[in-house]
Amino acid sequence: MLYLTDPEELASIWPEEPGYRADQLRGWLYETPVLTTDEMTNIPGLLREDLELWPFEVEAEQVADSGRTVKWLMRAPDGASIEAVLMGYAKRTTLCISSQAGCAMACTFCATGQFGFERHLEAGEIVAQVAYAAAFLRRHGLGSSPPRVTNLVFMGMGEPLANYRHVKTAIDRLTGTMGMSARSITVSTVGVAPAIRRLAEEPWRVSLAVSLHAADDELRSTLVPLNKRYPLEEVIAATEYFMDETGRRPSIEWTLIAGTNDTMDQADRLARIARRLRSHINVIALNPTPLTADQPPTATATRAFIDRLTSAGANVTLRDTRGQDIDAACGQLRARQMTVEP
Ligand code: SAH
């Protein structure tokens, strides 16, 4: 399982071989990733034979949105599930990856949260999702989208800032060995305030997305249990600190739920927070999940919420939802497989 080895330690797997073998291998793992070891053409067949490339089996690959969305369900040897979703657009190809199998945050509207926590993912398991998508794109492309991962978002399963150590090592490798730009990587958090401050002090400057969903503590605590530990003001102050330290404007994520956080009062409060953080707001209509009756607002109510934000001077985008028919949309990961398996 080559991706579980620190890329700087790869020489240790072939102690008898000259040093350039490890460099060749590192190239195939991180610079020009391949789906199978057979494709590592400059490495002798005998050496390739025993290599185990991926730290997971790809149990299912599902395609949706006329081939522009691909979801993978990967399974680690201990049974932990890892899901990643690739989305092609005109000028970018975005990969959404998982940082944990399951999630302990228990946000009420999120399928991953509804099913609980399995375990943290290791740095190598996080990086391997990116390498797998890169290898897939090199072989198959994705319609007319760029055939490489141009954007990476930690918006799959898990709370990345609750798995700080492994996520940090993963970002070290992605920006170092793999050569991705930190700015093209977005860490999305539900608001682990102390970890947001730590992130601000890292040498690389990734983009930060804060999943707010409610603009007062009373409502937020009912949707996001972590709000009781790190209330809104602490999350906002940590986010301001991130902005001051990195010079990067964070974005705010808002999953719109009918009759819950789609009121004009919430829009006004959200606009005030966005002004203070100079943030862009991404609104996404809820993707329904199995364990609650929550629904997205109607198109008219969604429009009214967005118009209210815009007229208060906020920058807002309504995000499209991809992969709904394959349970690959935001917050739906892990839903299907957990409901069919006893
Ligand atoms: N734990 C991190 C990253 C994973 S969730 C976080 O909370 O940011 C990624 C995004 O998907 C978050 O903004 C989250 O609020 C959103 N999301 C979760 N469930 C959703 C659902 N059912 N419909 C729409 N968006 C959802």
PDB file of N, CA, C and O in Angstrom, residues 95-99 126 152-158 160 167 170-171 174 185-189 206:
ATOM      1  N   LEU A  95     -12.514  17.937  -7.215  1.00  0.00           N
ATOM      2  CA  LEU A  95     -12.628  16.669  -6.504  1.00  0.00           C
ATOM      3  C   LEU A  95     -13.022  16.952  -5.063  1.00  0.00           C
ATOM      4  O   LEU A  95     -12.409  17.782  -4.383  1.00  0.00           O
ATOM      5  N   CYS A  96     -14.064  16.253  -4.611  1.00  0.00           N
ATOM      6  CA  CYS A  96     -14.532  16.386  -3.229  1.00  0.00           C
ATOM      7  C   CYS A  96     -14.093  15.129  -2.490  1.00  0.00           C
ATOM      8  O   CYS A  96     -14.460  14.018  -2.872  1.00  0.00           O
ATOM      9  N   ILE A  97     -13.285  15.295  -1.448  1.00  0.00           N
ATOM     10  CA  ILE A  97     -12.715  14.121  -0.771  1.00  0.00           C
ATOM     11  C   ILE A  97     -13.152  14.021   0.684  1.00  0.00           C
ATOM     12  O   ILE A  97     -13.615  14.991   1.294  1.00  0.00           O
ATOM     13  N   SER A  98     -12.966  12.835   1.236  1.00  0.00           N
ATOM     14  CA  SER A  98     -13.306  12.574   2.638  1.00  0.00           C
ATOM     15  C   SER A  98     -12.058  12.652   3.505  1.00  0.00           C
ATOM     16  O   SER A  98     -10.967  12.278   3.083  1.00  0.00           O
ATOM     17  N   SER A  99     -12.244  13.147   4.723  1.00  0.00           N
ATOM     18  CA  SER A  99     -11.140  13.207   5.685  1.00  0.00           C
ATOM     19  C   SER A  99     -11.327  12.198   6.813  1.00  0.00           C
ATOM     20  O   SER A  99     -10.402  11.921   7.564  1.00  0.00           O
ATOM     21  N   ILE A 126      -6.035   9.907   2.449  1.00  0.00           N
ATOM     22  CA  ILE A 126      -6.578  11.164   1.927  1.00  0.00           C
ATOM     23  C   ILE A 126      -5.911  11.486   0.588  1.00  0.00           C
ATOM     24  O   ILE A 126      -6.579  11.753  -0.415  1.00  0.00           O
ATOM     25  N   LEU A 152      -9.623  21.126  -5.196  1.00  0.00           N
ATOM     26  CA  LEU A 152      -9.831  20.046  -4.246  1.00  0.00           C
ATOM     27  C   LEU A 152     -10.592  20.606  -3.053  1.00  0.00           C
ATOM     28  O   LEU A 152     -10.207  21.642  -2.501  1.00  0.00           O
ATOM     29  N   VAL A 153     -11.678  19.954  -2.674  1.00  0.00           N
ATOM     30  CA  VAL A 153     -12.438  20.429  -1.514  1.00  0.00           C
ATOM     31  C   VAL A 153     -12.592  19.310  -0.490  1.00  0.00           C
ATOM     32  O   VAL A 153     -12.918  18.174  -0.840  1.00  0.00           O
ATOM     33  N   PHE A 154     -12.350  19.642   0.761  1.00  0.00           N
ATOM     34  CA  PHE A 154     -12.561  18.679   1.853  1.00  0.00           C
ATOM     35  C   PHE A 154     -14.019  18.780   2.278  1.00  0.00           C
ATOM     36  O   PHE A 154     -14.340  19.255   3.358  1.00  0.00           O
ATOM     37  N   MET A 155     -14.910  18.359   1.372  1.00  0.00           N
ATOM     38  CA  MET A 155     -16.343  18.475   1.648  1.00  0.00           C
ATOM     39  C   MET A 155     -17.040  17.128   1.527  1.00  0.00           C
ATOM     40  O   MET A 155     -18.254  17.054   1.423  1.00  0.00           O
ATOM     41  N   GLY A 156     -16.260  16.050   1.515  1.00  0.00           N
ATOM     42  CA  GLY A 156     -16.874  14.727   1.512  1.00  0.00           C
ATOM     43  C   GLY A 156     -17.204  14.328   2.937  1.00  0.00           C
ATOM     44  O   GLY A 156     -17.645  15.150   3.733  1.00  0.00           O
ATOM     45  N   MET A 157     -16.959  13.063   3.258  1.00  0.00           N
ATOM     46  CA  MET A 157     -17.267  12.641   4.623  1.00  0.00           C
ATOM     47  C   MET A 157     -16.259  13.213   5.601  1.00  0.00           C
ATOM     48  O   MET A 157     -15.069  13.289   5.316  1.00  0.00           O
ATOM     49  N   GLY A 158     -16.756  13.553   6.783  1.00  0.00           N
ATOM     50  CA  GLY A 158     -15.858  13.877   7.883  1.00  0.00           C
ATOM     51  C   GLY A 158     -15.639  15.356   8.117  1.00  0.00           C
ATOM     52  O   GLY A 158     -15.944  16.201   7.278  1.00  0.00           O
ATOM     53  N   PRO A 160     -12.690  17.765   8.589  1.00  0.00           N
ATOM     54  CA  PRO A 160     -11.228  17.750   8.435  1.00  0.00           C
ATOM     55  C   PRO A 160     -10.487  18.306   9.650  1.00  0.00           C
ATOM     56  O   PRO A 160      -9.421  17.800  10.008  1.00  0.00           O
ATOM     57  N   VAL A 167      -4.804  15.423   8.262  1.00  0.00           N
ATOM     58  CA  VAL A 167      -5.148  16.371   7.195  1.00  0.00           C
ATOM     59  C   VAL A 167      -3.953  17.279   6.908  1.00  0.00           C
ATOM     60  O   VAL A 167      -3.621  17.561   5.755  1.00  0.00           O
ATOM     61  N   ALA A 170      -1.453  15.345   4.945  1.00  0.00           N
ATOM     62  CA  ALA A 170      -1.970  15.182   3.582  1.00  0.00           C
ATOM     63  C   ALA A 170      -1.739  16.464   2.778  1.00  0.00           C
ATOM     64  O   ALA A 170      -1.277  16.408   1.633  1.00  0.00           O
ATOM     65  N   ILE A 171      -2.029  17.611   3.371  1.00  0.00           N
ATOM     66  CA  ILE A 171      -1.845  18.879   2.633  1.00  0.00           C
ATOM     67  C   ILE A 171      -0.360  19.137   2.389  1.00  0.00           C
ATOM     68  O   ILE A 171       0.024  19.639   1.323  1.00  0.00           O
ATOM     69  N   LEU A 174       0.259  17.014  -0.647  1.00  0.00           N
ATOM     70  CA  LEU A 174      -0.440  17.504  -1.835  1.00  0.00           C
ATOM     71  C   LEU A 174       0.242  18.746  -2.396  1.00  0.00           C
ATOM     72  O   LEU A 174       0.409  18.893  -3.606  1.00  0.00           O
ATOM     73  N   ILE A 185      -6.939  24.344  -2.858  1.00  0.00           N
ATOM     74  CA  ILE A 185      -7.438  23.381  -1.882  1.00  0.00           C
ATOM     75  C   ILE A 185      -8.323  24.106  -0.871  1.00  0.00           C
ATOM     76  O   ILE A 185      -7.894  25.094  -0.283  1.00  0.00           O
ATOM     77  N   THR A 186      -9.541  23.632  -0.698  1.00  0.00           N
ATOM     78  CA  THR A 186     -10.436  24.263   0.274  1.00  0.00           C
ATOM     79  C   THR A 186     -10.714  23.315   1.430  1.00  0.00           C
ATOM     80  O   THR A 186     -11.188  22.199   1.231  1.00  0.00           O
ATOM     81  N   VAL A 187     -10.388  23.783   2.629  1.00  0.00           N
ATOM     82  CA  VAL A 187     -10.731  23.030   3.834  1.00  0.00           C
ATOM     83  C   VAL A 187     -12.073  23.578   4.316  1.00  0.00           C
ATOM     84  O   VAL A 187     -12.218  24.774   4.554  1.00  0.00           O
ATOM     85  N   SER A 188     -13.059  22.699   4.427  1.00  0.00           N
ATOM     86  CA  SER A 188     -14.386  23.116   4.853  1.00  0.00           C
ATOM     87  C   SER A 188     -14.625  22.602   6.269  1.00  0.00           C
ATOM     88  O   SER A 188     -14.418  21.427   6.554  1.00  0.00           O
ATOM     89  N   THR A 189     -15.038  23.504   7.151  1.00  0.00           N
ATOM     90  CA  THR A 189     -15.211  23.111   8.555  1.00  0.00           C
ATOM     91  C   THR A 189     -16.545  23.581   9.103  1.00  0.00           C
ATOM     92  O   THR A 189     -17.086  24.604   8.700  1.00  0.00           O
ATOM     93  N   VAL A 206      -4.160  27.542   2.485  1.00  0.00           N
ATOM     94  CA  VAL A 206      -5.299  26.936   1.803  1.00  0.00           C
ATOM     95  C   VAL A 206      -6.500  27.869   1.900  1.00  0.00           C
ATOM     96  O   VAL A 206      -6.497  28.842   2.666  1.00  0.00           O
TER      97      VAL A 206
END
